[in-house]
mmCIF file with all atom_site columns, C-alpha atoms in Angstrom:
data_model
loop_
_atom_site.group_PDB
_atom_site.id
_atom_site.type_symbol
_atom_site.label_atom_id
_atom_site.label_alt_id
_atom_site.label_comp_id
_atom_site.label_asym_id
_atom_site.label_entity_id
_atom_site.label_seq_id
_atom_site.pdbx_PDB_ins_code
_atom_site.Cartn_x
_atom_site.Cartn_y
_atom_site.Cartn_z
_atom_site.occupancy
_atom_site.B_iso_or_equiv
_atom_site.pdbx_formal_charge
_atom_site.auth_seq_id
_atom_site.auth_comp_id
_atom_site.auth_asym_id
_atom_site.auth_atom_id
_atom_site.pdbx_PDB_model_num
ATOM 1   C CA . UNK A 1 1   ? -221.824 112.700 20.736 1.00 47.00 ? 683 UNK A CA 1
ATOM 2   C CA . UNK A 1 2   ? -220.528 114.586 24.045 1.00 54.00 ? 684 UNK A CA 1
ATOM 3   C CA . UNK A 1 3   ? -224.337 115.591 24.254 1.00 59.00 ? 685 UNK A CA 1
ATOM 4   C CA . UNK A 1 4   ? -224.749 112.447 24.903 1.00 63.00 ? 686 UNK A CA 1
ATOM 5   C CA . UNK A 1 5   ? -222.117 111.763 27.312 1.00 59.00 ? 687 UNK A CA 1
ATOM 6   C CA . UNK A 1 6   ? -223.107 114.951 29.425 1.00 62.00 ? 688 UNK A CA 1
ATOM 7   C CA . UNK A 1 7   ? -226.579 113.444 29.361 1.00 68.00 ? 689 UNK A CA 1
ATOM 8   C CA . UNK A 1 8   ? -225.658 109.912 30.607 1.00 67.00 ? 690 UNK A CA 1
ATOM 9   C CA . UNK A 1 9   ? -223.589 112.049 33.170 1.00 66.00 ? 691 UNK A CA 1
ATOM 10  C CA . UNK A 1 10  ? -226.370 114.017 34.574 1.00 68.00 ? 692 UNK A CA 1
ATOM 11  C CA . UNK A 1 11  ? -229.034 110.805 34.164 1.00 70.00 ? 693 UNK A CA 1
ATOM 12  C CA . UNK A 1 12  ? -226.875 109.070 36.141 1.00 71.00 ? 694 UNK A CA 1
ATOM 13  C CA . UNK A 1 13  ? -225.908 112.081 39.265 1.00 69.00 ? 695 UNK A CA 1
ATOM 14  C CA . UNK A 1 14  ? -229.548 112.479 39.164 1.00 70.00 ? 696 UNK A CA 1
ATOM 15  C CA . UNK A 1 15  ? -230.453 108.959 39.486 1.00 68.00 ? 697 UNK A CA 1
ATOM 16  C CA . UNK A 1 16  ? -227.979 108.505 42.501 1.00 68.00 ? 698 UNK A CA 1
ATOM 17  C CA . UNK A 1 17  ? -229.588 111.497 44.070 1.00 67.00 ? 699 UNK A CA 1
ATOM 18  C CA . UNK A 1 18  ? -232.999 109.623 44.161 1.00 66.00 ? 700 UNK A CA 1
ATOM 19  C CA . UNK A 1 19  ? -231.996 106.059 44.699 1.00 61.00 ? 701 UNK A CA 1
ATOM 20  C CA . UNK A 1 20  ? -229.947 106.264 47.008 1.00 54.00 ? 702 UNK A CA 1
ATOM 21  C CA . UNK A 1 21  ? -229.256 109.814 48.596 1.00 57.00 ? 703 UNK A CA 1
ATOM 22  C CA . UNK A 1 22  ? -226.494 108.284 50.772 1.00 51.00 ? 704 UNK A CA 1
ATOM 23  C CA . UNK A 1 23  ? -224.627 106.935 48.156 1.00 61.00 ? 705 UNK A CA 1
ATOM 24  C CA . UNK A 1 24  ? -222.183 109.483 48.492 1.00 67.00 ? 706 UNK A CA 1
ATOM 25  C CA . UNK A 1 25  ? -219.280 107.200 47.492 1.00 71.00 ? 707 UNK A CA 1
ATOM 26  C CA . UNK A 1 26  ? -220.987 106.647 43.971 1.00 72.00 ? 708 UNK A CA 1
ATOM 27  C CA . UNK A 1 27  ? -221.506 110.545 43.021 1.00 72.00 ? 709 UNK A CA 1
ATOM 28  C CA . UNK A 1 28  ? -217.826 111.584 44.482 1.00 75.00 ? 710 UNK A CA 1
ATOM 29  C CA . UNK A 1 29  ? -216.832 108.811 41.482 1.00 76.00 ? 711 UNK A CA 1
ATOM 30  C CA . UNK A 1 30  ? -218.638 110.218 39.214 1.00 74.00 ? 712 UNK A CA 1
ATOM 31  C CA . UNK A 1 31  ? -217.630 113.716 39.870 1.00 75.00 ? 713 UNK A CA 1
ATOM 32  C CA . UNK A 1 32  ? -213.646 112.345 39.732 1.00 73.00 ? 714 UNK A CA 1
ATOM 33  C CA . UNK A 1 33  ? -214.053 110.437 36.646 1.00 71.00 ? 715 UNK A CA 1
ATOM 34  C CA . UNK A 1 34  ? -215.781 113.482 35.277 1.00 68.00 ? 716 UNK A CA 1
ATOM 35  C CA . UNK A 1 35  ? -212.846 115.067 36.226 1.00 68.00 ? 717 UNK A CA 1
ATOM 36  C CA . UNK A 1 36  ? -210.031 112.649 35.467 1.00 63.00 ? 718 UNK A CA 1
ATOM 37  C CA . UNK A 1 37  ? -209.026 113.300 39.382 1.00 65.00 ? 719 UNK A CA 1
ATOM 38  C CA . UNK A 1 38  ? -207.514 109.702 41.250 1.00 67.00 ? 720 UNK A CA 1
ATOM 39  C CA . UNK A 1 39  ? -209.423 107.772 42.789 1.00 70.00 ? 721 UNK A CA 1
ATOM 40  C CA . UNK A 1 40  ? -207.783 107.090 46.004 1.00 69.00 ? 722 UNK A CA 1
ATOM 41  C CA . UNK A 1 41  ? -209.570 104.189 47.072 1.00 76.00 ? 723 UNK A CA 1
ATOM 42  C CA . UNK A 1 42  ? -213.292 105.651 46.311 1.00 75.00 ? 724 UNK A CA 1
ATOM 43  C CA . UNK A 1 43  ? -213.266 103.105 43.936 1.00 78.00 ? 725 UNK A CA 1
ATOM 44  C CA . UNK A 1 44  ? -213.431 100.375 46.639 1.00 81.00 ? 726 UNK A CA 1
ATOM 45  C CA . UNK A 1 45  ? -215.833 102.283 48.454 1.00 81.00 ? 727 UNK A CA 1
ATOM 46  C CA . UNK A 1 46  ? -218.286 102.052 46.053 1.00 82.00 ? 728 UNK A CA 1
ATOM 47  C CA . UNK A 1 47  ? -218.428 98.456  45.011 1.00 83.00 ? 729 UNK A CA 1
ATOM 48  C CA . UNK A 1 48  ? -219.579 98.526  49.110 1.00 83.00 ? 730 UNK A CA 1
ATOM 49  C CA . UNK A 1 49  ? -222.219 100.372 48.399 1.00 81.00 ? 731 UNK A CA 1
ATOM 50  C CA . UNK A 1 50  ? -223.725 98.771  45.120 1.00 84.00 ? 732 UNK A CA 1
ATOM 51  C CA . UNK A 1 51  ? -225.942 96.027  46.312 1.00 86.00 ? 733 UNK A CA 1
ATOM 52  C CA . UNK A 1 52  ? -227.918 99.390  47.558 1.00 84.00 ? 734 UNK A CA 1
ATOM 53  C CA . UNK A 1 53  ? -228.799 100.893 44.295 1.00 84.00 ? 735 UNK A CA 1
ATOM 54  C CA . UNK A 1 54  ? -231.488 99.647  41.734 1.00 87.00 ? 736 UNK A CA 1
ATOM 55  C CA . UNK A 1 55  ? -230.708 97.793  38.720 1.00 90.00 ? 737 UNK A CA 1
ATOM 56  C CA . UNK A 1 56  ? -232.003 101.183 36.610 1.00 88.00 ? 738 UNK A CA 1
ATOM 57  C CA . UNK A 1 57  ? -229.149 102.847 38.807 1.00 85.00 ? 739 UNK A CA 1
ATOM 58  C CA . UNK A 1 58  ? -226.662 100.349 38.146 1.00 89.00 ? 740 UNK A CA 1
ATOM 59  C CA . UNK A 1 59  ? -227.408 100.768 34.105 1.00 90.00 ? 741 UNK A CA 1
ATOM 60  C CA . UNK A 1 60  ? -227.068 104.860 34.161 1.00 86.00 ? 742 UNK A CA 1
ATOM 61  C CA . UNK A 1 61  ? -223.885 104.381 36.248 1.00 86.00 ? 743 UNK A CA 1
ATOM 62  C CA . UNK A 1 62  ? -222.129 101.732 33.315 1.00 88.00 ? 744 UNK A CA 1
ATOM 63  C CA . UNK A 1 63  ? -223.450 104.220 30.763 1.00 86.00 ? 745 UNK A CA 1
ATOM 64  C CA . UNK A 1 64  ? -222.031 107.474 32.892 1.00 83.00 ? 746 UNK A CA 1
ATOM 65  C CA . UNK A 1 65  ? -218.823 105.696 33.155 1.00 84.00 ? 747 UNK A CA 1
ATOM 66  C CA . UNK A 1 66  ? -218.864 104.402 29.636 1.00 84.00 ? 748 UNK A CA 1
ATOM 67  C CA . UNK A 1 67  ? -219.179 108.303 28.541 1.00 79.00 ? 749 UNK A CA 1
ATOM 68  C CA . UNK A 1 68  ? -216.804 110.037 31.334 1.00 77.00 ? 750 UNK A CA 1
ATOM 69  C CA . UNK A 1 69  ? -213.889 107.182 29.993 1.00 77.00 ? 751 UNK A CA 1
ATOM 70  C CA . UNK A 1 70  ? -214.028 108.035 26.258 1.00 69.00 ? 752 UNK A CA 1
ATOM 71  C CA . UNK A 1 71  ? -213.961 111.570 27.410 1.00 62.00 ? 753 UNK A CA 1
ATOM 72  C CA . UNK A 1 72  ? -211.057 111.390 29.195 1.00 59.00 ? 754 UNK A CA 1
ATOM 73  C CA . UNK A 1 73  ? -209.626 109.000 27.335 1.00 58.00 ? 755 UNK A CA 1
ATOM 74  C CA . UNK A 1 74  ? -209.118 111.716 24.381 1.00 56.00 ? 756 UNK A CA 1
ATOM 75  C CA . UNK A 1 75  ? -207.785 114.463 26.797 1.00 49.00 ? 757 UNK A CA 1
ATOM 76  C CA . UNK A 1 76  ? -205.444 116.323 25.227 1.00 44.00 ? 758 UNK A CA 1
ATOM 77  C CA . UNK A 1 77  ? -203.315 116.355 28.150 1.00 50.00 ? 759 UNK A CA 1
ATOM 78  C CA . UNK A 1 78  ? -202.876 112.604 28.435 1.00 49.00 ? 760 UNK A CA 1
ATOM 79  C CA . UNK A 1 79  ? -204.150 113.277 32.085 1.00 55.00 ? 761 UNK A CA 1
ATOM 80  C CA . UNK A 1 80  ? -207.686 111.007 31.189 1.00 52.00 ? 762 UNK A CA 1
ATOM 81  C CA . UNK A 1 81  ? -208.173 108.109 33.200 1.00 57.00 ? 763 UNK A CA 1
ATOM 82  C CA . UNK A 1 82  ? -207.978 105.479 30.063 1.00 55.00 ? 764 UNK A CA 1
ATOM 83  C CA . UNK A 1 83  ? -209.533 102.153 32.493 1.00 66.00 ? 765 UNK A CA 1
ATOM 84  C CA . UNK A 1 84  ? -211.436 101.758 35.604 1.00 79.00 ? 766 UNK A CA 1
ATOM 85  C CA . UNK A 1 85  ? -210.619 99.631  38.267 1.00 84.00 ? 767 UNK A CA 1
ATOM 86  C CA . UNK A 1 86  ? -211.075 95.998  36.975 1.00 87.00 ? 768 UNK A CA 1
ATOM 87  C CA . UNK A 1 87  ? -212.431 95.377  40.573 1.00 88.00 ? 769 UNK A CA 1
ATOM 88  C CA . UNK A 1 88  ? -215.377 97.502  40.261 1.00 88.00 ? 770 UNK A CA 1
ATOM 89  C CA . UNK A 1 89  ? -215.889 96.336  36.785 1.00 91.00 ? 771 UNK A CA 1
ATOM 90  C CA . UNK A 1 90  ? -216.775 93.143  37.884 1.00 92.00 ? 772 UNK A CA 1
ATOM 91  C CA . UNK A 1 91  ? -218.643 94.034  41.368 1.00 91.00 ? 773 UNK A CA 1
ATOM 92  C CA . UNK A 1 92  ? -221.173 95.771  38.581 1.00 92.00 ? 774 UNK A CA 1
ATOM 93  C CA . UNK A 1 93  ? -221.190 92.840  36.711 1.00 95.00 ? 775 UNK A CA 1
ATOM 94  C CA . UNK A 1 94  ? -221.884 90.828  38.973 1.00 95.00 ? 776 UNK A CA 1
ATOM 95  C CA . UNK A 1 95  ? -224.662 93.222  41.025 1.00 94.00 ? 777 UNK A CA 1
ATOM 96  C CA . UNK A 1 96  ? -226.364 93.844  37.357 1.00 95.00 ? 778 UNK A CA 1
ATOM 97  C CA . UNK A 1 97  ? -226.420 90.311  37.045 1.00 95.00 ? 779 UNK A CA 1
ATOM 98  C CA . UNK A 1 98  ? -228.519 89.682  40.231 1.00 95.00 ? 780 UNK A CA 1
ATOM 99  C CA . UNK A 1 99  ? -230.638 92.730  39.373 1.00 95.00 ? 781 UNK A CA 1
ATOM 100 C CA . UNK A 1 100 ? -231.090 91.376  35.706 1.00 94.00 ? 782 UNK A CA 1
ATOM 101 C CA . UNK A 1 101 ? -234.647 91.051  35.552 1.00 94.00 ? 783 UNK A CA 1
ATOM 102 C CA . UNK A 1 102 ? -235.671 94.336  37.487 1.00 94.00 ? 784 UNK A CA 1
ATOM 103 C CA . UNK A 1 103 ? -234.117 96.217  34.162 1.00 93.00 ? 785 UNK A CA 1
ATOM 104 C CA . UNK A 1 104 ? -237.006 96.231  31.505 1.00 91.00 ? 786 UNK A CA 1
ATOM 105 C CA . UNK A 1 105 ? -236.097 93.296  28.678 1.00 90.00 ? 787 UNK A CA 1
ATOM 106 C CA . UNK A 1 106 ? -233.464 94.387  25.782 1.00 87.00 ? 788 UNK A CA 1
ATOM 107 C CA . UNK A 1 107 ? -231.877 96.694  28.418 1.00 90.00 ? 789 UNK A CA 1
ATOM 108 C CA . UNK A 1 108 ? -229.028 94.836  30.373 1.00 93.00 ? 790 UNK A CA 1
ATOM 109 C CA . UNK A 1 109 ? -226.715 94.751  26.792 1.00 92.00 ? 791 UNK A CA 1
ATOM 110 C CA . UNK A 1 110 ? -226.443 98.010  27.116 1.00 91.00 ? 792 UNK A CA 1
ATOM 111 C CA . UNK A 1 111 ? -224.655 97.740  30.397 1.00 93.00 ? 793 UNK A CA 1
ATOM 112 C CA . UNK A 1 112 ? -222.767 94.790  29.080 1.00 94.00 ? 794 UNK A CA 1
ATOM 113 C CA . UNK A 1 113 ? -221.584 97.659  26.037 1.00 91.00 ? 795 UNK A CA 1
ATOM 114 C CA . UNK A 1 114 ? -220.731 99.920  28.352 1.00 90.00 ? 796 UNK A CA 1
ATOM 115 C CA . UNK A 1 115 ? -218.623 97.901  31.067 1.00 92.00 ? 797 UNK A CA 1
ATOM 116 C CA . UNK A 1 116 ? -216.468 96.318  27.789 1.00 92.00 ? 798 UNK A CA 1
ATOM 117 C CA . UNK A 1 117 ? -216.581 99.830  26.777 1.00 88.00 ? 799 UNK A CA 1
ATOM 118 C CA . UNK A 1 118 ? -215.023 100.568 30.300 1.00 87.00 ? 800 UNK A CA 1
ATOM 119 C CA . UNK A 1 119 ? -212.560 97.879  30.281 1.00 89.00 ? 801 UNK A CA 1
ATOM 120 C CA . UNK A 1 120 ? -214.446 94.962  31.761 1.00 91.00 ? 802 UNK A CA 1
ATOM 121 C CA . UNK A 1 121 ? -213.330 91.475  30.196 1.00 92.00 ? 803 UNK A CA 1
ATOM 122 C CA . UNK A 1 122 ? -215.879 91.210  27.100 1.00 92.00 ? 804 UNK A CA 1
ATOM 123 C CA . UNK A 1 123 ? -218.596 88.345  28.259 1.00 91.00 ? 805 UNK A CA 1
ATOM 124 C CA . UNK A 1 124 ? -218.286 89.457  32.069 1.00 92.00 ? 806 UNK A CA 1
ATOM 125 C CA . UNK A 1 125 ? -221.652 89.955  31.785 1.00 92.00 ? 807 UNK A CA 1
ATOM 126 C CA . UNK A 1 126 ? -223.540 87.055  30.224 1.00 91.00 ? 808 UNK A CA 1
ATOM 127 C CA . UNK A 1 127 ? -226.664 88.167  28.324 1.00 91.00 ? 809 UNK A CA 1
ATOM 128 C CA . UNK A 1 128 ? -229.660 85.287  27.754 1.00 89.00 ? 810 UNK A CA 1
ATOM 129 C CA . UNK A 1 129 ? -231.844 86.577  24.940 1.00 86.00 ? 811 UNK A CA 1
ATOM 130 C CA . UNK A 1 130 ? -234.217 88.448  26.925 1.00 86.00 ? 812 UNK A CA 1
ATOM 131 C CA . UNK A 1 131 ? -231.678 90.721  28.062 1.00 85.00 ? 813 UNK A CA 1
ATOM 132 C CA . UNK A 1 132 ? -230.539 91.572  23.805 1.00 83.00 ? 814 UNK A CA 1
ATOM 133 C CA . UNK A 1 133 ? -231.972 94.215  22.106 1.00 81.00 ? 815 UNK A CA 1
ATOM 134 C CA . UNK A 1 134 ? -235.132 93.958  20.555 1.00 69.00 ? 816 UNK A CA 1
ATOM 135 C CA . UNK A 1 135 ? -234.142 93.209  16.665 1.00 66.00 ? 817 UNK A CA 1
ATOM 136 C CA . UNK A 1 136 ? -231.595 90.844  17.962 1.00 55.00 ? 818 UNK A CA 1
ATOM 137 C CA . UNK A 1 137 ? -233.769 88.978  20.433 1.00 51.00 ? 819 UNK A CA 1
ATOM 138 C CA . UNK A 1 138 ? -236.782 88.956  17.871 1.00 56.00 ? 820 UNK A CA 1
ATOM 139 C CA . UNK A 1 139 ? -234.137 87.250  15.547 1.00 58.00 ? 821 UNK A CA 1
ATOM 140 C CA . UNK A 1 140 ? -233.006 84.782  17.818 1.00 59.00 ? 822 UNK A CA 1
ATOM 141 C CA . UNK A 1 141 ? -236.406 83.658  18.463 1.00 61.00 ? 823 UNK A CA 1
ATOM 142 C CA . UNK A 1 142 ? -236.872 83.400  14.876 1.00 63.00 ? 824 UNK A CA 1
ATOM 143 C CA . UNK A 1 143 ? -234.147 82.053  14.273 1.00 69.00 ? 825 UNK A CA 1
ATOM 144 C CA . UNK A 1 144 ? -235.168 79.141  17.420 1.00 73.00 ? 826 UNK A CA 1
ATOM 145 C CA . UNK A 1 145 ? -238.134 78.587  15.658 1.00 71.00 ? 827 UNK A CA 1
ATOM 146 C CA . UNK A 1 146 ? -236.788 78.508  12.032 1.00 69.00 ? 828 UNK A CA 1
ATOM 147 C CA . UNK A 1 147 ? -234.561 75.563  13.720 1.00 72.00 ? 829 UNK A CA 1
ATOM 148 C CA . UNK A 1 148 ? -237.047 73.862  15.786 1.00 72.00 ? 830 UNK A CA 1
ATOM 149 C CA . UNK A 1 149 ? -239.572 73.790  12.480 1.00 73.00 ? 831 UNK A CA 1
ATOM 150 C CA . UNK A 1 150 ? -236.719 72.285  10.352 1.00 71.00 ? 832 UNK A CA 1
ATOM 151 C CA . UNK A 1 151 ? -236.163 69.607  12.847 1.00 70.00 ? 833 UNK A CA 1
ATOM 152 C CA . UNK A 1 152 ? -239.003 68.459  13.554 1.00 71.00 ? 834 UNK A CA 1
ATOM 153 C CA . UNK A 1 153 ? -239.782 68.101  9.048  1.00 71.00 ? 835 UNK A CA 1
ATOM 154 C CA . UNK A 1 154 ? -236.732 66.592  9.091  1.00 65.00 ? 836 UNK A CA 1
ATOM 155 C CA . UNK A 1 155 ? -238.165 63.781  12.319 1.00 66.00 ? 837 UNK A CA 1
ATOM 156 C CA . UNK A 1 156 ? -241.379 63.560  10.366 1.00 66.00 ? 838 UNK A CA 1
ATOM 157 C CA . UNK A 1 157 ? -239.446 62.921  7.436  1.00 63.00 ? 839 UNK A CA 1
ATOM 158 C CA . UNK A 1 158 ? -237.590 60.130  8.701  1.00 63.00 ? 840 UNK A CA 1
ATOM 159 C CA . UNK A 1 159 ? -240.873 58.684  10.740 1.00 60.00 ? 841 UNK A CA 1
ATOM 160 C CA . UNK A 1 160 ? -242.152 58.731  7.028  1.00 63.00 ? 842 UNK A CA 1
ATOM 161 C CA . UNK A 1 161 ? -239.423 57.311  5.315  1.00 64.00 ? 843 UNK A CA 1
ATOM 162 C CA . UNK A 1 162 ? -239.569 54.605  8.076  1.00 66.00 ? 844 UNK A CA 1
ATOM 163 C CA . UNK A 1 163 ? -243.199 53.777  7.717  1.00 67.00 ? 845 UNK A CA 1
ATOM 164 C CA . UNK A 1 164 ? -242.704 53.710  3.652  1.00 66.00 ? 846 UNK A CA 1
ATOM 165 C CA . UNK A 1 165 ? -239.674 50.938  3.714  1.00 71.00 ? 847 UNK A CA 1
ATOM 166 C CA . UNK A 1 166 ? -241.983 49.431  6.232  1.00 69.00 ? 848 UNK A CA 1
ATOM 167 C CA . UNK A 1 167 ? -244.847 49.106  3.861  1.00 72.00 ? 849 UNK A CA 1
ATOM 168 C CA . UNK A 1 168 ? -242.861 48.158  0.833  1.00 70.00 ? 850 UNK A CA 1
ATOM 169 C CA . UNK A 1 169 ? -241.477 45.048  2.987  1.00 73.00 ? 851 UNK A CA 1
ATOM 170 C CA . UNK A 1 170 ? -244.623 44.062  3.578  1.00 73.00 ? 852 UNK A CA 1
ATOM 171 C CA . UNK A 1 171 ? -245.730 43.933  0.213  1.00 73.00 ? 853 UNK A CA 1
ATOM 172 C CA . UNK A 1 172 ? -242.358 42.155  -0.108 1.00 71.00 ? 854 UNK A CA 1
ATOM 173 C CA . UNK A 1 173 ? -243.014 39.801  2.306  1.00 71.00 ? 855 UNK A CA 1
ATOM 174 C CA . UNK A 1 174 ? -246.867 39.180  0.518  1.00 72.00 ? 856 UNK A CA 1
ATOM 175 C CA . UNK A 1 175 ? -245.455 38.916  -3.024 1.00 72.00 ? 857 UNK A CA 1
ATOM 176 C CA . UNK A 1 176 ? -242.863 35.911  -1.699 1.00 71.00 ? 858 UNK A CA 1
ATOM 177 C CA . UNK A 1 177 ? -245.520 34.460  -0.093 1.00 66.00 ? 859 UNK A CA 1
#
């Protein structure tokens, strides 16, 4: 598990590095949250600077974050930085949800995970189906098409039972006559 976390760390620094070389503001904040240091405004600093850095960016930065918080979060010391800023929370929310469809589909809920994971207000990012994970979005479509088949038997049904009562007043109608 802190494999993992290290590796979203360093996925993340080293994205930064490539995207966007001057965005200093972004590494210094991962660096402090890495080492449960204040941020002293960096915080605002960066939300500046995220319209500048690709949605794949964006992603590794949530899932950085998402690891560096439940890291410090069980400190020992008590010293961990338990939430992030709710302000920066939802500038990424709302950049990743401009830069939705440059992230490949069944990717963006794992940036939605990781900003409720962070703190963000669960639903701050709205996911459509193409942004789920595969299973889930494969099931929702089935699921949409399970639907869609059972309503439309159920309109031919009714067209059906229609046309029947139709056809027994008829022969109603010719019988009386």
């Amino acid at each position: 598990c802190s494999h993992d976390k290290m590796r979203s760390f360093w996925r993340a620094r080293m994205l930064l590095e490539a995207d966007a070389g001057e965005s200093v503001a972004a590494q210094e904040f991962l660096k402090r949250l890495a080492t449960a240091r204040a941020f002293d405004g960096l915080d605002e600093e960066l939300r500046g600077e995220l319209s500048g850095l690709s949605a794949e960016t964006l992603l590794a930065l949530c899932e950085a974050m998402e690891a560096l918080t439940s890291a410090n979060a069980s400190l020992a010391d008590g010293k961990g930085i338990e939430r992030l800023p709710s302000a920066l929370l939802r500038s990424l929310s709302a950049e990743l949800d401009v830069k939705r469809y440059d992230l490949a589909p069944g990717n963006l809920w794992r940036a939605a995970r990781a900003l409720e994971s962070c703190g963000a207000r669960p639903g701050s990012l709205v996911l459509d189906v193409r942004d789920q994970p595969e299973s889930s979005a494969a099931s929702a479509a089935l699921i949409t098409s399970l639907v869609a088949m059972w309503l439309a038997s159920v309109s031919r049904g009714k067209l059906q039972s229609q046309e029947l009562q139709g056809e027994q007043r008829r022969e109603v109608e010719l019988q009386t006559e």
